[in-house]
Short mmCIF file of C-alpha atoms in Angstrom, two decimals:
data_model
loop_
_atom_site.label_atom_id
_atom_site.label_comp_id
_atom_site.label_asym_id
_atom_site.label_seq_id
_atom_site.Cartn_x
_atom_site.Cartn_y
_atom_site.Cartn_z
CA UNK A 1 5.29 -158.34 -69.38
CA UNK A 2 2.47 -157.15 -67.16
CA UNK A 3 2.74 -158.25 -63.83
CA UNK A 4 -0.88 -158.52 -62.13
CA UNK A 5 -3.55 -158.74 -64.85
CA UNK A 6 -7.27 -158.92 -64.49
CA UNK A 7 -9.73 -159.49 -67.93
CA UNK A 8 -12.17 -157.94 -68.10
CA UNK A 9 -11.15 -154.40 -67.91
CA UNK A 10 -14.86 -153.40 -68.16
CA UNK A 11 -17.89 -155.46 -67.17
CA UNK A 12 -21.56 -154.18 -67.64
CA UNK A 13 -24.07 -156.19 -66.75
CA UNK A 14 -28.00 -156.72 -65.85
CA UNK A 15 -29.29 -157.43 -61.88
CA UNK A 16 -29.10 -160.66 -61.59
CA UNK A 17 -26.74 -162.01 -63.42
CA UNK A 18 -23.64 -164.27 -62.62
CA UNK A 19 -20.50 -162.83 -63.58
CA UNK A 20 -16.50 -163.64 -63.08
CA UNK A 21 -13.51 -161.62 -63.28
CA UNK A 22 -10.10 -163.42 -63.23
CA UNK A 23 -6.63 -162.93 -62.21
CA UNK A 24 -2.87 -163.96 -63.07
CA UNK A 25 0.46 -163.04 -62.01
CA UNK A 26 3.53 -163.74 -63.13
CA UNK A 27 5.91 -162.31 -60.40
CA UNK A 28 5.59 -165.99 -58.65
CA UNK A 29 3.96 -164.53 -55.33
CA UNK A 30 2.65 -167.14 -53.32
CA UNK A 31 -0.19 -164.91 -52.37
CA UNK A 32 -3.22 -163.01 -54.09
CA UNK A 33 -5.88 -160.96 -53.07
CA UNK A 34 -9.06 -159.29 -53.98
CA UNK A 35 -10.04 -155.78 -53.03
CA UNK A 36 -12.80 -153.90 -53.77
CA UNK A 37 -13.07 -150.23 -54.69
CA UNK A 38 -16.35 -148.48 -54.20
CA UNK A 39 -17.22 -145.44 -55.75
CA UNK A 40 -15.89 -142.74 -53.04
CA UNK A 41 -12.73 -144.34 -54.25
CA UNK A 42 -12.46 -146.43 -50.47
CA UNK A 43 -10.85 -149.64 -50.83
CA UNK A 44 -11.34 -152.69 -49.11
CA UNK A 45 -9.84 -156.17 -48.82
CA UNK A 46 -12.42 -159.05 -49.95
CA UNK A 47 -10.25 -162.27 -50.14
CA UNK A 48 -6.76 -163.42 -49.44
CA UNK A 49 -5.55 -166.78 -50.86
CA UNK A 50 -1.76 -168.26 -49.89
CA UNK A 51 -0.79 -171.28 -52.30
CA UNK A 52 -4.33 -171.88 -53.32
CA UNK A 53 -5.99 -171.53 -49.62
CA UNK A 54 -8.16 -169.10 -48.55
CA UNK A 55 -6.49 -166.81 -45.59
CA UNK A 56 -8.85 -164.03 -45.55
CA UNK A 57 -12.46 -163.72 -45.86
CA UNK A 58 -13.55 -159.97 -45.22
CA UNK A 59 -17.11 -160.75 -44.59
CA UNK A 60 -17.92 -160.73 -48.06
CA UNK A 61 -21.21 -162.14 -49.33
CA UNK A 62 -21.44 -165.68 -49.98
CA UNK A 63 -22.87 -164.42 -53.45
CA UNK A 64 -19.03 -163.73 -54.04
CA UNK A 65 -16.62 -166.85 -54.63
CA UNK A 66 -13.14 -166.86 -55.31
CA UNK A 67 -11.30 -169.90 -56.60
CA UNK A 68 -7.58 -170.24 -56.79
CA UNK A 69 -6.97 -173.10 -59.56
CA UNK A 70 -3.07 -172.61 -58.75
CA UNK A 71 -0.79 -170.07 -56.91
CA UNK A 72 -0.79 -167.81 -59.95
CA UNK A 73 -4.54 -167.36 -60.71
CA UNK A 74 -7.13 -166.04 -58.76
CA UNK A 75 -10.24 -165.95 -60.67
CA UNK A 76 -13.52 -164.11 -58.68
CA UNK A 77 -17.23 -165.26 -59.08
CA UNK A 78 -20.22 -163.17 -58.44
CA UNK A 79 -23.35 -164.62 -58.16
CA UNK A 80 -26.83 -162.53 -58.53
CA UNK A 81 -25.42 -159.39 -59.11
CA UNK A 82 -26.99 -156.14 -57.20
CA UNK A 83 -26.68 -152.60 -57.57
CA UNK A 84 -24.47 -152.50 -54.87
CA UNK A 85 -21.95 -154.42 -56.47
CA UNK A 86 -21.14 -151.58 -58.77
CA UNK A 87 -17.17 -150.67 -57.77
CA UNK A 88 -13.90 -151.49 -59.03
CA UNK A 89 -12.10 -154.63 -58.09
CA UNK A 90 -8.64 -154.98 -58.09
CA UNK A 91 -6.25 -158.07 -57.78
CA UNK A 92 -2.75 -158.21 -56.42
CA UNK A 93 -0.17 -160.46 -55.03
CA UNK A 94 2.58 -160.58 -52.92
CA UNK A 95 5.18 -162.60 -51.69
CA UNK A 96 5.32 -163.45 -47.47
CA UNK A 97 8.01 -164.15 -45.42
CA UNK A 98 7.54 -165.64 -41.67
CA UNK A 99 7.59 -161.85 -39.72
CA UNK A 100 7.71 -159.51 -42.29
CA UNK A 101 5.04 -158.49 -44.98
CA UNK A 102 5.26 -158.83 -48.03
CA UNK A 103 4.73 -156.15 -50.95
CA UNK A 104 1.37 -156.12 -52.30
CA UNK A 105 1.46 -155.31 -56.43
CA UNK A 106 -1.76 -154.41 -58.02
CA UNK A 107 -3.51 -155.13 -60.73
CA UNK A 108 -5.25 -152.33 -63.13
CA UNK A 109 -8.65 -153.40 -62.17
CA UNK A 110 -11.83 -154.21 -63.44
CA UNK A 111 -14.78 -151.98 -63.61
CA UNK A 112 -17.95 -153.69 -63.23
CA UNK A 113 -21.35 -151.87 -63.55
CA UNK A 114 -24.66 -153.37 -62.70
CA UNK A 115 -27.92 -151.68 -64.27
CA UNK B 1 -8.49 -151.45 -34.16
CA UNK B 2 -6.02 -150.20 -36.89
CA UNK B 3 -6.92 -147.30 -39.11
CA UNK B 4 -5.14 -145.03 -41.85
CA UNK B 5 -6.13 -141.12 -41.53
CA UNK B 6 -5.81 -139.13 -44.37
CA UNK B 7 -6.84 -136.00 -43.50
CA UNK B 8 -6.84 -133.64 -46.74
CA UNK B 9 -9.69 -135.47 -49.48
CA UNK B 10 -8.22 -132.57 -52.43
CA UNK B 11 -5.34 -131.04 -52.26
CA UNK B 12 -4.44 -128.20 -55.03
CA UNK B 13 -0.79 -127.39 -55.15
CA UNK B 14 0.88 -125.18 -59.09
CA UNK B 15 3.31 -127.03 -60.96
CA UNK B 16 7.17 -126.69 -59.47
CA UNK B 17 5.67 -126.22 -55.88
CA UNK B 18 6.45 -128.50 -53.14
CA UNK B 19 3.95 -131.03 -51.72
CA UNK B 20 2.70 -132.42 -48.70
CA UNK B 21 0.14 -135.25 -48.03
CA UNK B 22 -0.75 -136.25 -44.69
CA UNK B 23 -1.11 -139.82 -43.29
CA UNK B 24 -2.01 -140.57 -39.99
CA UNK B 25 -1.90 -144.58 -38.77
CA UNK B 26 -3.50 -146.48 -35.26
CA UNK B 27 -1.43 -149.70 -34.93
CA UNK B 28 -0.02 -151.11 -31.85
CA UNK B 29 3.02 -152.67 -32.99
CA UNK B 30 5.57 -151.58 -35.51
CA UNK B 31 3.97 -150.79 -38.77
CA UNK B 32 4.21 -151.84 -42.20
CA UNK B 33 3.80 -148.50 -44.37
CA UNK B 34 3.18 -148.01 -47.38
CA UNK B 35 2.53 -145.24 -50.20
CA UNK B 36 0.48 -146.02 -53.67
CA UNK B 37 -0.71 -143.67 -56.54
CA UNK B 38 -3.51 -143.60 -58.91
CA UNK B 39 -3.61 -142.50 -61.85
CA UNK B 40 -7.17 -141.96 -63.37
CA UNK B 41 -8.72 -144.97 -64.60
CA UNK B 42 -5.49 -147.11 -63.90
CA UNK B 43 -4.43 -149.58 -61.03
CA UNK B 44 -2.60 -148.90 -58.03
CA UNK B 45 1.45 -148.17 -58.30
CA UNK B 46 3.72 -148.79 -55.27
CA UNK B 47 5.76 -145.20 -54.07
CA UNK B 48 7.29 -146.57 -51.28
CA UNK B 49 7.36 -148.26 -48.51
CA UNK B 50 8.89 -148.68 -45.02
CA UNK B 51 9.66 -151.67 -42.78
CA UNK B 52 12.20 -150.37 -40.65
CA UNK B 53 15.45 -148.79 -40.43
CA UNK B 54 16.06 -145.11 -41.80
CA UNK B 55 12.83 -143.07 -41.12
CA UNK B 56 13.31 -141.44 -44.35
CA UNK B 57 12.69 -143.70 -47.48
CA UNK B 58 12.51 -142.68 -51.04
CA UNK B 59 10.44 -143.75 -54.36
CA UNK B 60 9.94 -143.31 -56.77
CA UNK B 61 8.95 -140.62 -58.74
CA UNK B 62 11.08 -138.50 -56.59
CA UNK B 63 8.72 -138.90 -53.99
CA UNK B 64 9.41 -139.39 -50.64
CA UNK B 65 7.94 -140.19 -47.37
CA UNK B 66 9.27 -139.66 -43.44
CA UNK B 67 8.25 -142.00 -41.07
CA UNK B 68 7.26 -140.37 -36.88
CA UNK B 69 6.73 -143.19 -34.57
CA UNK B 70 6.08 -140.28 -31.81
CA UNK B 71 3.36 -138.35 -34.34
CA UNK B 72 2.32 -141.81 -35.80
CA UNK B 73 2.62 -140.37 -39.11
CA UNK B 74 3.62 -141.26 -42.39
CA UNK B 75 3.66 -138.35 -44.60
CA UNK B 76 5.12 -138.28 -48.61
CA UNK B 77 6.57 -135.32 -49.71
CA UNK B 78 7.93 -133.97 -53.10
CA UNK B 79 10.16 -131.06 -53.12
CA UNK B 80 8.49 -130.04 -56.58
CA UNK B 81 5.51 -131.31 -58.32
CA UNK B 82 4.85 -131.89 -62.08
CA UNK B 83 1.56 -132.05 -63.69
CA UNK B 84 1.86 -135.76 -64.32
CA UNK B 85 1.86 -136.21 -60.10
CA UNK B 86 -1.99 -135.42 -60.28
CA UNK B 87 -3.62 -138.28 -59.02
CA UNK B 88 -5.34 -140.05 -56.17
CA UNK B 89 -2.91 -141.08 -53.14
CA UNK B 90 -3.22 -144.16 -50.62
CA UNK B 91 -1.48 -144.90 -47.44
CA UNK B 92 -1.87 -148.05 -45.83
CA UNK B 93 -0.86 -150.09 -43.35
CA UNK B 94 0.06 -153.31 -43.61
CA UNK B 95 -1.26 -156.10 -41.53
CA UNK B 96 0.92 -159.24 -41.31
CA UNK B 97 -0.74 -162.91 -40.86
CA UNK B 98 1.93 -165.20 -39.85
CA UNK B 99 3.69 -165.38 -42.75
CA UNK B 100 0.69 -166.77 -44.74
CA UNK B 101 -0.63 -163.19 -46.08
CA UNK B 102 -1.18 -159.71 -45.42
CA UNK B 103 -3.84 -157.24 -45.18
CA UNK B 104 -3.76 -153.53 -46.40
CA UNK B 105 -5.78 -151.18 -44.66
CA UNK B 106 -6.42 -148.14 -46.46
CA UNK B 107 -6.75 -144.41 -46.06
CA UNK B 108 -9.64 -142.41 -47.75
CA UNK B 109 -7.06 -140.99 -50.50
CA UNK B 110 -6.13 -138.22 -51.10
CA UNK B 111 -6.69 -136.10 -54.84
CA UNK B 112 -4.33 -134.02 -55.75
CA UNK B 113 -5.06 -131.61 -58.43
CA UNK B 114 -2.21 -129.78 -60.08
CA UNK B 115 -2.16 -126.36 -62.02
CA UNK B 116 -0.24 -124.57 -64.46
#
């Protein structure tokens, strides 16, 4: 059983066009997260989301909306794409206890491409 | 502010040599360290990790990494490498938030290359 998975695996799409990627895990982590992966391979927190509320907001664009139905999905919305929105996202959760932190497992991300 | 330093971008080491990768962190309290692989085209996959305790922790893969408050380094080691290690390597940091969440910061990676 796959722990953290994201569909699509690939996503091509035009300039301005609205897209979503989504996210599930199965371990029962009570947080998720979004990070993005740009193409010198850096990678970057977006979003963190603990039992369906938002903990982290990197400065992302407001084009970019995450929405946690429940503690085990994590889907991502992106509005208008732009070039620059070419990268590889990547999902994971983890589980946090009060003083410690938790073990973040990734998904095997998604690939999106904007022409 | 914290940061991760990798210092080496591509590292090229022959198959049944040892290895080295260097990670450098800037935190003020006790970190949360962490080692992850990847492979091309594929997700991120834990090494290891350390919290506390011994200095030395292993992974696996028969990786392993020694932690040096005093150097502020974290670096993963493998006495010899097989062509299936080549990959891109992470070390991060992790940020705790209360109990709520945490935050990875990330080094640059590093790419190791292996040859025959």
């Amino acid at each position: 059983d796959t722990a953290v998975s994201q569909t699509p695996k690939y996503l091509v799409t035009q300039m301005g066009n609205d897209k979503s990627i989504k996210c599930e895990q199965n371990l029962g982590h009570d947080t998720m997260y979004w990070y993005k992966q740009d193409s010198k391979k850096f990678l970057k927190i977006m979003f963190s989301y603990n039992n369906k509320e938002l903990i982290i907001n990197e400065t992302v664009p407001n084009r970019f909306s995450p929405k946690s139905p429940d503690k085990a999905h994590l889907n991502l919305h992106i509005n208008s794409l732009e070039l620059g929105d070419s990268a590889v996202y990547f999902c994971a959760s983890s589980q946090e206890l009060a003083g410690q932190t938790g073990t973040q497992y990734f998904g095997p991300g998604t690939r999106l491409t904007v022409l | 502010a914290q940061s991760v330093t990798q210092p080496d971008i591509h590292i090229t080491v022959s198959e049944g040599a040892s290895l080295e990768l260097r990670c450098n962190y800037s935190y003020g309290a006790t970190p949360y360290l962490f080692w992850y692989v990847q492979s091309p085209g594929q997700g991120l996959q834990l090494l290891l990790k350390y919290f506390s305790g011994d200095t030395l922790v292993q992974g696996i893969k028969g990786f392993e990494a020694e932690f040096k408050r005093s150097q502020s380094s974290f670096n993963l080691r493998k006495p010899s490498v097989h062509w299936s290690d080549a990959a891109e390597y992470f070390c991060a940091v992790g940020l705790n938030y209360g109990g709520a969440t945490n935050k990875l910061i990330f080094g640059t990676g590093t790419l190791l290359a292996v040859q025959p």
